[in-house]
Amino acid sequence: MADSRDENVTWLTQEAYDRLKAEYEYLSGPGRVDIAKKIEAAREEGDLRENGGYHAAKDEQGKMEARIFHLRQILDNARVGKAPAADGIVEPGMTVTIRFVGDDDEVTFLLASREESGAPIDVYSPKSPLGAAINGKKIGDKATYSMPNGRQNTVEILEAVPYIGN
């Protein structure tokens, strides 16, 4: 069993976990039956080498199986977290507002797994360079992280509150 420090752990809200589990159950059950019917119907049309419907259905099946595999990995490694405390300390599940040191630009985002992408605001992963740099910091702290181009960027944490959804 992976512990909470394992980098393969995906922290999810209960809502995201339920949504992903429902998608997995549909794809691995009725979804597989539907695609098998499409493939069989296309196969009955004749020569498979020139059968566009058959090849499209097989391609769709491959993509669906890849999504099923990905969802299974997420669900197997998911930790459903309770809402974080409103203590001003940055952690997954928080809406965070930062300011880039040296200019006045402020950015507000949800610090969470990318599987929380249904959120109405931008989502930054705790595993991203920015997310990792600010995780555990508190309001007023500064954090420096490396951008993909190798430059260093420093941000100040202005606000960190539990995300409460729409």
PDB file of C-alpha atoms in Angstrom:
ATOM      1  CA  MET A   1       0.000   0.000   0.000  1.00  0.00           C
ATOM      2  CA  ALA A   2       1.398   3.388  -0.983  1.00  0.00           C
ATOM      3  CA  ASP A   3       1.758   5.921   1.783  1.00  0.00           C
ATOM      4  CA  SER A   4       0.700   9.552   1.548  1.00  0.00           C
ATOM      5  CA  ARG A   5       4.186  10.663   0.496  1.00  0.00           C
ATOM      6  CA  ASP A   6       4.206   8.378  -2.541  1.00  0.00           C
ATOM      7  CA  GLU A   7       4.443  10.507  -5.671  1.00  0.00           C
ATOM      8  CA  ASN A   8       1.943   8.237  -7.423  1.00  0.00           C
ATOM      9  CA  VAL A   9      -0.826   9.269  -5.018  1.00  0.00           C
ATOM     10  CA  THR A  10      -3.547  11.397  -6.597  1.00  0.00           C
ATOM     11  CA  TRP A  11      -5.436  13.553  -4.103  1.00  0.00           C
ATOM     12  CA  LEU A  12      -9.058  14.014  -5.157  1.00  0.00           C
ATOM     13  CA  THR A  13     -12.179  15.576  -3.766  1.00  0.00           C
ATOM     14  CA  GLN A  14     -15.030  13.154  -3.139  1.00  0.00           C
ATOM     15  CA  GLU A  15     -16.887  14.710  -6.089  1.00  0.00           C
ATOM     16  CA  ALA A  16     -13.988  14.103  -8.497  1.00  0.00           C
ATOM     17  CA  TYR A  17     -13.477  10.557  -7.206  1.00  0.00           C
ATOM     18  CA  ASP A  18     -17.174   9.755  -7.693  1.00  0.00           C
ATOM     19  CA  ARG A  19     -17.150  11.266 -11.207  1.00  0.00           C
ATOM     20  CA  LEU A  20     -14.061   9.275 -12.257  1.00  0.00           C
ATOM     21  CA  LYS A  21     -15.407   6.064 -10.706  1.00  0.00           C
ATOM     22  CA  ALA A  22     -18.711   6.457 -12.585  1.00  0.00           C
ATOM     23  CA  GLU A  23     -16.806   7.047 -15.853  1.00  0.00           C
ATOM     24  CA  TYR A  24     -14.667   3.957 -15.197  1.00  0.00           C
ATOM     25  CA  GLU A  25     -17.702   1.804 -14.426  1.00  0.00           C
ATOM     26  CA  TYR A  26     -19.489   2.967 -17.585  1.00  0.00           C
ATOM     27  CA  LEU A  27     -16.480   2.504 -19.889  1.00  0.00           C
ATOM     28  CA  SER A  28     -15.503  -0.879 -18.469  1.00  0.00           C
ATOM     29  CA  GLY A  29     -19.102  -2.172 -18.591  1.00  0.00           C
ATOM     30  CA  PRO A  30     -21.684  -0.757 -21.027  1.00  0.00           C
ATOM     31  CA  GLY A  31     -19.006   1.152 -22.971  1.00  0.00           C
ATOM     32  CA  ARG A  32     -17.131  -2.048 -23.816  1.00  0.00           C
ATOM     33  CA  VAL A  33     -20.375  -3.747 -24.865  1.00  0.00           C
ATOM     34  CA  ASP A  34     -21.290  -0.808 -27.133  1.00  0.00           C
ATOM     35  CA  ILE A  35     -17.911  -0.716 -28.874  1.00  0.00           C
ATOM     36  CA  ALA A  36     -17.947  -4.510 -29.349  1.00  0.00           C
ATOM     37  CA  LYS A  37     -21.345  -4.175 -31.077  1.00  0.00           C
ATOM     38  CA  LYS A  38     -19.973  -1.409 -33.354  1.00  0.00           C
ATOM     39  CA  ILE A  39     -16.977  -3.557 -34.298  1.00  0.00           C
ATOM     40  CA  GLU A  40     -19.168  -6.593 -34.992  1.00  0.00           C
ATOM     41  CA  ALA A  41     -21.613  -4.561 -37.113  1.00  0.00           C
ATOM     42  CA  ALA A  42     -18.728  -3.090 -39.127  1.00  0.00           C
ATOM     43  CA  ARG A  43     -17.103  -6.529 -39.485  1.00  0.00           C
ATOM     44  CA  GLU A  44     -20.324  -7.845 -41.059  1.00  0.00           C
ATOM     45  CA  GLU A  45     -20.040  -5.216 -43.803  1.00  0.00           C
ATOM     46  CA  GLY A  46     -17.325  -7.232 -45.509  1.00  0.00           C
ATOM     47  CA  ASP A  47     -13.672  -6.676 -46.469  1.00  0.00           C
ATOM     48  CA  LEU A  48     -11.931  -5.316 -43.355  1.00  0.00           C
ATOM     49  CA  ARG A  49      -9.015  -3.785 -45.300  1.00  0.00           C
ATOM     50  CA  GLU A  50     -11.272  -1.161 -46.866  1.00  0.00           C
ATOM     51  CA  ASN A  51     -13.828  -0.868 -44.089  1.00  0.00           C
ATOM     52  CA  GLY A  52     -13.518   2.628 -42.596  1.00  0.00           C
ATOM     53  CA  GLY A  53     -16.218   1.971 -39.991  1.00  0.00           C
ATOM     54  CA  TYR A  54     -14.368  -1.076 -38.690  1.00  0.00           C
ATOM     55  CA  HIS A  55     -11.047   0.776 -38.414  1.00  0.00           C
ATOM     56  CA  ALA A  56     -12.716   3.762 -36.733  1.00  0.00           C
ATOM     57  CA  ALA A  57     -14.421   1.484 -34.209  1.00  0.00           C
ATOM     58  CA  LYS A  58     -11.148  -0.354 -33.475  1.00  0.00           C
ATOM     59  CA  ASP A  59      -9.400   3.008 -32.995  1.00  0.00           C
ATOM     60  CA  GLU A  60     -12.186   4.133 -30.646  1.00  0.00           C
ATOM     61  CA  GLN A  61     -11.822   0.853 -28.748  1.00  0.00           C
ATOM     62  CA  GLY A  62      -8.079   1.427 -28.304  1.00  0.00           C
ATOM     63  CA  LYS A  63      -8.614   4.941 -26.958  1.00  0.00           C
ATOM     64  CA  MET A  64     -11.336   3.711 -24.620  1.00  0.00           C
ATOM     65  CA  GLU A  65      -9.120   0.910 -23.272  1.00  0.00           C
ATOM     66  CA  ALA A  66      -6.321   3.426 -22.659  1.00  0.00           C
ATOM     67  CA  ARG A  67      -8.747   5.674 -20.726  1.00  0.00           C
ATOM     68  CA  ILE A  68     -10.000   2.671 -18.706  1.00  0.00           C
ATOM     69  CA  PHE A  69      -6.385   1.784 -17.822  1.00  0.00           C
ATOM     70  CA  HIS A  70      -5.623   5.430 -16.855  1.00  0.00           C
ATOM     71  CA  LEU A  71      -8.768   5.712 -14.725  1.00  0.00           C
ATOM     72  CA  ARG A  72      -7.966   2.421 -12.964  1.00  0.00           C
ATOM     73  CA  GLN A  73      -4.488   3.744 -12.086  1.00  0.00           C
ATOM     74  CA  ILE A  74      -5.934   6.999 -10.723  1.00  0.00           C
ATOM     75  CA  LEU A  75      -8.623   5.226  -8.688  1.00  0.00           C
ATOM     76  CA  ASP A  76      -6.163   2.638  -7.343  1.00  0.00           C
ATOM     77  CA  ASN A  77      -3.828   5.411  -6.150  1.00  0.00           C
ATOM     78  CA  ALA A  78      -6.474   7.953  -5.117  1.00  0.00           C
ATOM     79  CA  ARG A  79      -6.692   9.433  -1.677  1.00  0.00           C
ATOM     80  CA  VAL A  80      -9.958  11.225  -1.088  1.00  0.00           C
ATOM     81  CA  GLY A  81      -9.159  14.146   1.117  1.00  0.00           C
ATOM     82  CA  LYS A  82     -11.336  16.018   3.480  1.00  0.00           C
ATOM     83  CA  ALA A  83     -11.511  19.765   3.034  1.00  0.00           C
ATOM     84  CA  PRO A  84      -8.316  21.390   4.266  1.00  0.00           C
ATOM     85  CA  ALA A  85      -8.384  23.564   7.374  1.00  0.00           C
ATOM     86  CA  ALA A  86      -8.840  27.306   6.888  1.00  0.00           C
ATOM     87  CA  ASP A  87      -5.493  27.981   8.567  1.00  0.00           C
ATOM     88  CA  GLY A  88      -3.817  29.935   5.742  1.00  0.00           C
ATOM     89  CA  ILE A  89      -1.379  27.128   4.991  1.00  0.00           C
ATOM     90  CA  VAL A  90      -1.262  26.112   1.320  1.00  0.00           C
ATOM     91  CA  GLU A  91      -2.205  22.496   0.623  1.00  0.00           C
ATOM     92  CA  PRO A  92      -4.139  20.544  -2.009  1.00  0.00           C
ATOM     93  CA  GLY A  93      -7.800  21.532  -2.023  1.00  0.00           C
ATOM     94  CA  MET A  94      -7.083  25.217  -1.434  1.00  0.00           C
ATOM     95  CA  THR A  95      -7.886  28.196  -3.608  1.00  0.00           C
ATOM     96  CA  VAL A  96      -4.609  30.107  -3.656  1.00  0.00           C
ATOM     97  CA  THR A  97      -3.889  33.680  -4.726  1.00  0.00           C
ATOM     98  CA  ILE A  98      -0.261  34.578  -5.435  1.00  0.00           C
ATOM     99  CA  ARG A  99       1.587  37.650  -6.675  1.00  0.00           C
ATOM    100  CA  PHE A 100       4.667  37.390  -8.835  1.00  0.00           C
ATOM    101  CA  VAL A 101       7.466  39.258  -7.053  1.00  0.00           C
ATOM    102  CA  GLY A 102       8.617  42.185  -9.192  1.00  0.00           C
ATOM    103  CA  ASP A 103       5.249  42.999 -10.734  1.00  0.00           C
ATOM    104  CA  ASP A 104       1.630  43.430  -9.711  1.00  0.00           C
ATOM    105  CA  ASP A 105       0.219  40.366 -11.480  1.00  0.00           C
ATOM    106  CA  GLU A 106      -1.947  38.245  -9.202  1.00  0.00           C
ATOM    107  CA  VAL A 107      -3.125  34.756 -10.066  1.00  0.00           C
ATOM    108  CA  THR A 108      -5.830  32.735  -8.298  1.00  0.00           C
ATOM    109  CA  PHE A 109      -6.075  28.982  -8.827  1.00  0.00           C
ATOM    110  CA  LEU A 110      -7.072  25.702  -7.224  1.00  0.00           C
ATOM    111  CA  LEU A 111      -4.160  23.598  -5.983  1.00  0.00           C
ATOM    112  CA  ALA A 112      -5.351  20.074  -6.803  1.00  0.00           C
ATOM    113  CA  SER A 113      -4.962  17.087  -9.065  1.00  0.00           C
ATOM    114  CA  ARG A 114      -5.469  17.791 -12.757  1.00  0.00           C
ATOM    115  CA  GLU A 115      -8.390  15.361 -12.543  1.00  0.00           C
ATOM    116  CA  GLU A 116     -10.206  18.186 -10.744  1.00  0.00           C
ATOM    117  CA  SER A 117     -10.313  19.967 -14.098  1.00  0.00           C
ATOM    118  CA  GLY A 118     -14.083  20.409 -13.820  1.00  0.00           C
ATOM    119  CA  ALA A 119     -13.415  23.313 -11.460  1.00  0.00           C
ATOM    120  CA  PRO A 120     -14.507  26.744 -12.729  1.00  0.00           C
ATOM    121  CA  ILE A 121     -11.007  28.146 -12.045  1.00  0.00           C
ATOM    122  CA  ASP A 122      -7.547  27.114 -13.243  1.00  0.00           C
ATOM    123  CA  VAL A 123      -6.105  24.039 -11.553  1.00  0.00           C
ATOM    124  CA  TYR A 124      -2.407  23.707 -10.712  1.00  0.00           C
ATOM    125  CA  SER A 125      -1.050  20.347  -9.623  1.00  0.00           C
ATOM    126  CA  PRO A 126       0.792  20.083  -6.294  1.00  0.00           C
ATOM    127  CA  LYS A 127       3.409  18.202  -8.350  1.00  0.00           C
ATOM    128  CA  SER A 128       3.993  21.150 -10.715  1.00  0.00           C
ATOM    129  CA  PRO A 129       7.040  23.339 -10.028  1.00  0.00           C
ATOM    130  CA  LEU A 130       4.840  26.177  -8.679  1.00  0.00           C
ATOM    131  CA  GLY A 131       2.568  23.812  -6.741  1.00  0.00           C
ATOM    132  CA  ALA A 132       5.494  22.010  -5.111  1.00  0.00           C
ATOM    133  CA  ALA A 133       7.145  25.330  -4.187  1.00  0.00           C
ATOM    134  CA  ILE A 134       4.091  26.781  -2.422  1.00  0.00           C
ATOM    135  CA  ASN A 135       2.712  23.581  -0.835  1.00  0.00           C
ATOM    136  CA  GLY A 136       3.059  23.924   2.949  1.00  0.00           C
ATOM    137  CA  LYS A 137       3.797  27.666   2.843  1.00  0.00           C
ATOM    138  CA  LYS A 138       1.530  30.167   4.585  1.00  0.00           C
ATOM    139  CA  ILE A 139       0.054  33.546   3.722  1.00  0.00           C
ATOM    140  CA  GLY A 140       2.826  36.130   3.472  1.00  0.00           C
ATOM    141  CA  ASP A 141       5.522  33.563   2.619  1.00  0.00           C
ATOM    142  CA  LYS A 142       7.518  33.741  -0.594  1.00  0.00           C
ATOM    143  CA  ALA A 143       8.518  30.748  -2.664  1.00  0.00           C
ATOM    144  CA  THR A 144      10.928  30.389  -5.581  1.00  0.00           C
ATOM    145  CA  TYR A 145      10.599  27.750  -8.272  1.00  0.00           C
ATOM    146  CA  SER A 146      12.234  26.911 -11.596  1.00  0.00           C
ATOM    147  CA  MET A 147      10.229  27.501 -14.750  1.00  0.00           C
ATOM    148  CA  PRO A 148      10.531  25.131 -17.746  1.00  0.00           C
ATOM    149  CA  ASN A 149      12.949  27.557 -19.435  1.00  0.00           C
ATOM    150  CA  GLY A 150      15.289  27.263 -16.436  1.00  0.00           C
ATOM    151  CA  ARG A 151      14.620  30.766 -15.072  1.00  0.00           C
ATOM    152  CA  GLN A 152      13.738  31.213 -11.439  1.00  0.00           C
ATOM    153  CA  ASN A 153      10.466  32.851 -10.475  1.00  0.00           C
ATOM    154  CA  THR A 154       9.414  34.018  -7.019  1.00  0.00           C
ATOM    155  CA  VAL A 155       5.853  34.376  -5.807  1.00  0.00           C
ATOM    156  CA  GLU A 156       4.277  35.699  -2.629  1.00  0.00           C
ATOM    157  CA  ILE A 157       1.265  33.911  -1.189  1.00  0.00           C
ATOM    158  CA  LEU A 158      -1.555  36.416  -0.676  1.00  0.00           C
ATOM    159  CA  GLU A 159      -4.429  34.112   0.205  1.00  0.00           C
ATOM    160  CA  ALA A 160      -5.079  30.405   0.796  1.00  0.00           C
ATOM    161  CA  VAL A 161      -8.617  29.280   1.569  1.00  0.00           C
ATOM    162  CA  PRO A 162     -10.397  25.932   1.267  1.00  0.00           C
ATOM    163  CA  TYR A 163     -12.002  25.477  -2.160  1.00  0.00           C
ATOM    164  CA  ILE A 164     -15.764  25.343  -1.818  1.00  0.00           C
ATOM    165  CA  GLY A 165     -16.738  24.723  -5.436  1.00  0.00           C
ATOM    166  CA  ASN A 166     -18.940  26.691  -7.768  1.00  0.00           C
TER     167      ASN A 166
END
